[in-house]
Coordinates of C-alpha atoms and ligand atoms in Angstrom, one line a residue:
X1 CA -15.2 -1.2 28.1
X2 CA -11.8 0.1 26.6
X3 CA -11.0 3.5 25.3
X4 CA -10.4 3.0 21.6
X5 CA -7.3 5.5 20.1
X6 CA -7.9 6.7 16.8
X7 CA -4.4 5.8 14.8
X8 CA -3.1 9.3 12.8
X9 CA -2.3 7.9 9.4
X10 CA -2.3 11.7 7.9
X11 CA 0.0 12.8 10.7
X12 CA 1.9 9.7 10.7
X13 CA 2.4 9.6 6.8
X14 CA 3.3 13.4 6.8
X15 CA 6.3 13.1 9.4
X16 CA 8.2 10.1 6.9
X17 CA 7.4 12.3 4.0
X18 CA 9.5 15.0 5.9
X19 CA 12.0 12.2 7.2
X20 CA 12.5 11.4 3.4
X21 CA 12.6 14.3 2.4
X22 CA 15.7 15.2 4.8
X23 CA 17.3 12.2 3.4
X24 CA 16.7 13.2 0.2
X25 CA 18.8 16.3 0.7
X26 CA 21.4 14.3 2.2
X27 CA 21.9 11.8 -0.7
X28 CA 21.7 14.8 -2.9
X29 CA 24.9 16.2 -1.2
X30 CA 26.6 13.4 -0.7
X31 CA 26.3 12.3 -4.4
X32 CA 24.2 14.5 -6.4
X33 CA 22.2 12.3 -7.9
X34 CA 18.2 13.4 -7.7
X35 CA 16.2 10.3 -7.3
X36 CA 13.2 10.0 -10.0
X37 CA 10.4 8.7 -10.1
X38 CA 8.7 7.5 -13.5
X39 CA 4.6 7.6 -13.4
X40 CA 3.6 5.9 -16.1
X41 CA -0.8 6.7 -16.9
X42 CA -2.3 4.8 -19.5
X43 CA -5.7 6.4 -19.6
X44 CA -8.2 8.8 -18.3
X45 CA -9.1 6.7 -14.9
X46 CA -10.5 9.8 -13.6
X47 CA -9.0 7.7 -10.1
X48 CA -6.5 7.1 -11.2
X49 CA -5.8 11.0 -13.0
X50 CA -6.0 11.9 -9.0
X51 CA -3.8 9.8 -7.5
X52 CA -1.0 10.9 -10.6
X53 CA -1.2 13.9 -10.0
X54 CA -1.3 13.8 -5.9
X55 CA 1.9 11.2 -5.9
X56 CA 3.3 13.6 -8.8
X57 CA 3.1 16.4 -6.7
X58 CA 4.6 14.8 -3.4
X59 CA 6.9 13.2 -5.6
X60 CA 8.2 17.0 -5.7
X61 CA 7.8 18.0 -2.2
X62 CA 10.1 15.7 -1.3
X63 CA 12.7 16.8 -3.4
X64 CA 12.6 14.4 -6.0
X65 CA 12.1 14.4 -10.1
X66 CA 8.6 13.4 -11.0
X67 CA 8.4 12.2 -14.6
X68 CA 4.9 11.7 -15.7
X69 CA 4.4 9.6 -19.1
X70 CA 0.1 10.1 -20.1
X71 CA -0.2 7.6 -22.5
X72 CA -4.1 6.9 -24.7
X73 CA -6.0 4.3 -23.2
X74 CA -5.7 3.1 -27.2
X75 CA -2.0 2.6 -26.4
X76 CA -1.2 -1.0 -28.1
X77 CA 1.1 -3.8 -24.8
X78 CA 3.5 -3.5 -27.0
X79 CA 3.9 0.3 -27.1
X80 CA 4.0 0.2 -23.6
X81 CA 6.5 -2.3 -23.2
X82 CA 9.2 -0.4 -25.3
X83 CA 8.5 2.7 -23.0
X84 CA 9.4 0.7 -20.1
X85 CA 12.1 -0.8 -22.0
X86 CA 13.6 2.5 -22.2
X87 CA 12.5 3.7 -18.0
X88 CA 14.5 0.6 -17.4
X89 CA 17.9 2.3 -19.4
X90 CA 17.2 6.0 -18.5
X91 CA 19.8 6.6 -15.6
X92 CA 18.2 9.8 -13.6
X93 CA 14.2 7.3 -13.4
X94 CA 15.7 5.2 -10.2
X95 CA 11.6 3.9 -9.6
X96 CA 8.5 3.1 -11.9
X97 CA 5.4 3.1 -11.2
X98 CA 2.8 2.1 -13.6
X99 CA -0.6 2.6 -12.8
X100 CA -3.5 -0.1 -12.0
X101 CA -5.7 -0.9 -13.6
X102 CA -4.5 -0.4 -16.7
X103 CA -7.0 -0.7 -20.0
X104 CA -8.4 -4.2 -20.1
X105 CA -6.6 -5.1 -23.4
X106 CA -2.7 -4.9 -21.8
X107 CA -1.4 -7.6 -20.1
X108 CA -1.1 -5.8 -16.6
X109 CA 1.2 -8.7 -14.8
X110 CA 3.3 -9.1 -18.4
X111 CA 3.4 -4.9 -18.2
X112 CA 4.9 -5.4 -14.3
X113 CA 7.1 -8.0 -14.7
X114 CA 9.3 -6.0 -17.2
X115 CA 10.3 -3.6 -14.6
X116 CA 13.6 -3.7 -13.8
X117 CA 13.2 -4.9 -10.0
X118 CA 15.8 -2.4 -9.3
X119 CA 13.5 0.1 -10.1
X120 CA 9.7 -1.8 -9.2
X121 CA 9.1 1.3 -6.9
X122 CA 6.0 -0.8 -6.2
X123 CA 6.9 -4.1 -5.0
X124 CA 5.0 -6.4 -7.5
X125 CA 7.4 -8.6 -9.7
X126 CA 7.8 -11.5 -8.9
X127 CA 11.7 -11.2 -8.2
X128 CA 11.1 -8.2 -4.8
X129 CA 7.8 -10.5 -4.1
X130 CA 10.3 -13.7 -3.8
X131 CA 12.7 -11.7 -2.0
X132 CA 10.7 -10.3 0.3
X133 CA 9.4 -14.2 1.1
X134 CA 12.6 -15.6 1.4
X135 CA 13.7 -13.1 4.0
X136 CA 16.0 -10.8 1.4
X137 CA 15.9 -7.0 0.8
X138 CA 13.2 -6.4 -1.4
X139 CA 11.6 -3.5 -2.4
X140 CA 7.9 -3.6 -0.7
X141 CA 4.5 -2.6 -1.9
X142 CA 3.2 0.3 -0.5
X143 CA 0.4 -0.5 1.6
X144 CA 1.4 -3.1 3.4
X145 CA 5.1 -1.5 4.3
X146 CA 2.5 1.9 5.6
X147 CA 0.3 -1.0 8.2
X148 CA 3.5 -2.8 9.6
X149 CA 5.3 0.9 10.2
X150 CA 2.0 2.2 11.7
X151 CA 1.6 -1.0 13.6
X152 CA 5.2 -0.4 14.9
X153 CA 4.7 3.2 16.1
X154 CA 1.3 2.0 17.8
X155 CA 3.0 -1.5 19.4
X156 CA 6.4 -1.3 19.1
X157 CA 7.7 -5.2 19.2
X158 CA 5.0 -7.3 17.0
X159 CA 6.8 -10.9 18.4
X160 CA 4.1 -13.0 19.3
X161 CA 0.8 -11.1 18.2
X162 CA -1.7 -12.8 16.6
X163 CA -2.3 -11.4 13.3
X164 CA -5.1 -11.7 10.8
X165 CA -5.1 -10.7 7.7
X166 CA -8.4 -11.0 5.8
X167 CA -7.5 -10.4 2.7
X168 CA -4.7 -12.7 0.4
X169 CA -4.6 -9.7 -2.8
X170 CA -1.3 -10.2 -4.3
X171 CA -1.0 -6.1 -3.5
X172 CA -2.3 -5.7 0.0
X173 CA -3.0 -9.6 1.7
X174 CA 0.0 -11.9 0.9
X175 CA 2.7 -9.1 1.3
X176 CA 1.4 -7.7 4.7
X177 CA 1.2 -11.5 5.8
X178 CA 5.4 -11.4 4.9
X179 CA 5.5 -8.5 6.5
X180 CA 3.8 -9.9 9.4
X181 CA 6.0 -13.1 9.8
X182 CA 10.1 -11.2 9.5
X183 CA 7.5 -9.2 12.6
X184 CA 7.4 -12.7 13.9
X185 CA 3.9 -12.7 14.2
X186 CA 1.7 -15.6 14.3
X187 CA 0.0 -14.9 11.1
X188 CA -3.3 -16.1 9.7
X189 CA -4.7 -15.3 6.0
X190 CA -8.1 -15.4 5.8
X191 CA -10.5 -15.0 2.1
X192 CA -14.0 -15.5 0.7
X193 CA -14.1 -19.4 1.7
X194 CA -12.5 -18.8 5.3
X195 CA -15.0 -21.2 7.5
X196 CA -16.3 -18.7 10.4
X197 CA -14.5 -15.7 9.8
X198 CA -15.6 -13.7 12.7
X199 CA -14.5 -16.5 14.9
X200 CA -10.6 -16.7 13.1
X201 CA -11.0 -12.7 13.7
X202 CA -11.7 -12.7 17.7
X203 CA -9.0 -14.8 17.7
X204 CA -6.3 -11.3 16.4
X205 CA -4.1 -9.2 18.3
X206 CA -4.1 -7.5 15.1
X207 CA -6.7 -7.4 12.7
X208 CA -6.3 -5.9 8.9
X209 CA -9.4 -5.8 6.8
X210 CA -8.2 -5.7 3.1
X211 CA -11.0 -6.5 1.3
X212 CA -13.1 -3.8 -0.7
X213 CA -16.2 -4.5 1.5
X214 CA -18.2 -2.1 3.5
X215 CA -17.6 -2.0 7.1
X216 CA -18.5 -6.1 6.6
X217 CA -15.9 -6.8 10.0
X218 CA -17.6 -6.7 12.3
X219 CA -17.7 -4.9 16.0
X220 CA -18.3 -8.6 17.8
X221 CA -15.7 -9.9 15.6
X222 CA -13.5 -8.0 17.6
X223 CA -10.6 -8.8 20.1
X224 CA -11.0 -6.2 22.8
X225 CA -8.0 -4.2 23.1
X226 CA -6.9 -5.9 19.9
X227 CA -5.8 -3.2 17.2
X228 CA -7.6 -2.9 14.0
X229 CA -5.9 -1.5 10.3
X230 CA -8.1 -0.9 8.0
X231 CA -6.6 -0.9 4.6
X232 CA -10.4 -1.2 2.7
X233 CA -11.6 2.3 0.5
X234 CA -15.4 1.8 -0.6
X235 CA -17.6 5.0 -1.5
X236 CA -20.8 4.4 -0.3
X237 CA -24.5 6.5 -1.7
X238 CA -26.1 7.4 1.5
X239 CA -29.7 8.0 1.3
X240 CA -29.6 11.7 1.3
X241 CA -27.7 10.2 -2.5
X242 CA -24.2 11.6 -1.4
X243 CA -21.3 9.9 -1.2
X244 CA -18.9 8.9 1.7
X245 CA -15.7 6.8 2.2
X246 CA -16.1 3.8 4.5
X247 CA -13.7 0.9 5.3
X248 CA -13.9 -2.8 5.8
X249 CA -14.4 -2.4 9.1
X250 CA -17.6 -1.3 10.7
X251 CA -15.4 2.1 12.6
X252 CA -18.6 2.7 15.4
X253 CA -18.8 -0.8 16.2
X254 CA -15.4 -1.2 16.8
X255 CA -15.3 2.0 19.6
X256 CA -14.8 0.6 22.8
X257 CA -13.5 -3.0 22.0
X258 CA -10.8 -2.1 19.6
X259 CA -7.8 -1.0 21.6
X260 CA -6.4 1.1 18.8
X261 CA -8.1 1.2 15.5
X262 CA -7.3 3.1 11.7
X263 CA -10.0 5.6 10.2
X264 CA -11.3 5.8 6.9
X265 CA -9.9 7.6 5.2
X266 CA -7.2 9.4 6.8
X267 CA -5.9 6.6 8.0
X268 CA -3.6 3.9 6.1
X269 CA -4.6 5.8 2.7
X270 CA -1.6 8.2 3.5
X271 CA 0.0 5.7 4.3
X272 CA 0.8 4.6 0.7
X273 CA 2.5 7.5 -1.1
X274 CA 4.8 8.2 1.8
X275 CA 6.1 4.6 1.6
X276 CA 6.2 5.3 -2.3
X277 CA 8.7 8.2 -1.6
X278 CA 11.2 6.1 1.1
X279 CA 10.8 3.0 -2.1
X280 CA 12.4 6.0 -5.0
X281 CA 15.0 7.0 -1.7
X282 CA 15.7 3.4 -1.3
X283 CA 15.6 2.3 -4.8
X284 CA 18.0 5.3 -5.9
X285 CA 20.3 5.0 -2.7
X286 CA 20.9 1.1 -4.0
X287 CA 21.4 2.3 -7.8
X288 CA 24.0 4.3 -6.6
X289 CA 25.7 1.8 -4.8
X290 CA 25.5 -0.9 -7.3
Ligands
NDP1 P1 -8.9 -7.4 -4.3 O1 -9.9 -7.8 -4.2 O2 -7.8 -7.6 -4.7 O3 -8.9 -9.1 -2.4 C1 -10.0 -9.2 -2.3 C2 -9.5 -9.7 -1.5 O4 -10.6 -9.9 0.0 C3 -9.4 -11.3 -1.8 O5 -8.4 -12.5 -1.1 C4 -11.3 -11.6 -1.0 O6 -10.2 -13.7 -1.1 C5 -11.1 -11.1 -0.2 N1 -12.6 -11.3 -0.4 C6 -13.9 -10.8 -0.3 N2 -14.9 -11.1 -0.3 C7 -14.7 -11.4 0.9 C8 -15.7 -12.2 1.9 N3 -16.8 -12.0 2.4 N4 -14.5 -12.5 3.1 C9 -13.1 -12.9 3.5 N5 -12.6 -12.4 1.9 C10 -13.4 -11.5 1.1 O7 -8.3 -6.3 -3.4 P2 -7.2 -5.6 -2.2 O8 -6.1 -6.5 -1.9 O9 -6.7 -4.7 -3.8 O10 -8.1 -4.1 -2.0 C11 -8.8 -4.5 -0.7 C12 -9.1 -3.2 -0.1 O11 -7.7 -2.0 0.3 C13 -10.3 -2.5 -1.1 O12 -11.0 -1.9 -0.2 C14 -9.3 -1.0 -2.0 O13 -9.4 -0.6 -2.0 C15 -8.4 -1.3 -0.7 N6 -6.4 -0.6 -0.6 C16 -6.2 0.5 -0.6 C17 -5.1 0.9 -0.7 C18 -4.5 2.4 0.2 O14 -5.3 2.3 1.3 N7 -3.7 3.1 -0.5 C19 -4.3 0.4 -1.7 C20 -4.8 -0.5 -2.1 C21 -6.0 -1.6 -2.0 P3 -10.4 -14.3 -2.4 O15 -9.3 -14.6 -2.5 O16 -10.8 -15.2 -1.7 O17 -11.4 -14.1 -3.5

């Protein structure tokens, strides 16, 4: 039985935000430029509104400019594309983020592909996805970037480790697999059609849950001593009618088996906005140098 370390993503993210803030101060002193992040929200999805508010607050706290565009749910795709075209040309905007999900009448992929790749701080544009894949400098999706930062902080070099990523979305699973390859891991990407998923998971030194199914990954799927990163955020209803957030990994069962694990909440979640701020500063630096 091992002592399972709880990976404190909240504390790590707080330190990262402080480092970004101090780099923003130095960048501004050297260039006179304040990095600017434009966030576009279409409609009034309550969860999205909370995310956008938090992003705006933390952007300003890091010394950057937050430019919010809140559009009604009835906004047409053409109107949204016109706004993005304008933001692409605005010099004070270094990063553009379109909050997902978009209303059903808007084609999200069409919208994301019109963002200037140099300002694509979410890293969802095919140019950035492609650059990451071929090993060029890219703006990398925030959640996977946060996962790799936590892993390197825990483990140092990841070279040669067996990594199993459960989930293959364009937002989390696929870019995370690419980042782990870049770190010289041996990477397996599992998904809903994977045969004998528990056995695949048991060979992982690094096990990532990015599925969106509450506590699907059980304790006995975890290799003793493995580092477990739980990306899942699932809202479950308890017997007393109250709600609770749980991850994709059965956290209690993992105790005494995993070497280290991220909790939900307080693990990967806080890293996402911190990495968004880091990406915005990176984008601003590259645009000023260009
Ligand atoms: P998606 O729904 O886009 O992808 C889920 C993936 O899980 C798919 O590849 C799917 O496989 C796979 N999957 C589904 N069921 C199973 C199964 N039974 N066995 C194996 N694989 C399965 O989700 P996202 O990647 O967007 O998000 C995943 C989770 O991470 C969610 O809980 C989400 O809330 C959370 N999340 C957290 C973030 C944060 O911490 N800030 C940011 C983004 C997401 P297939 O492709 O075959 O369908």
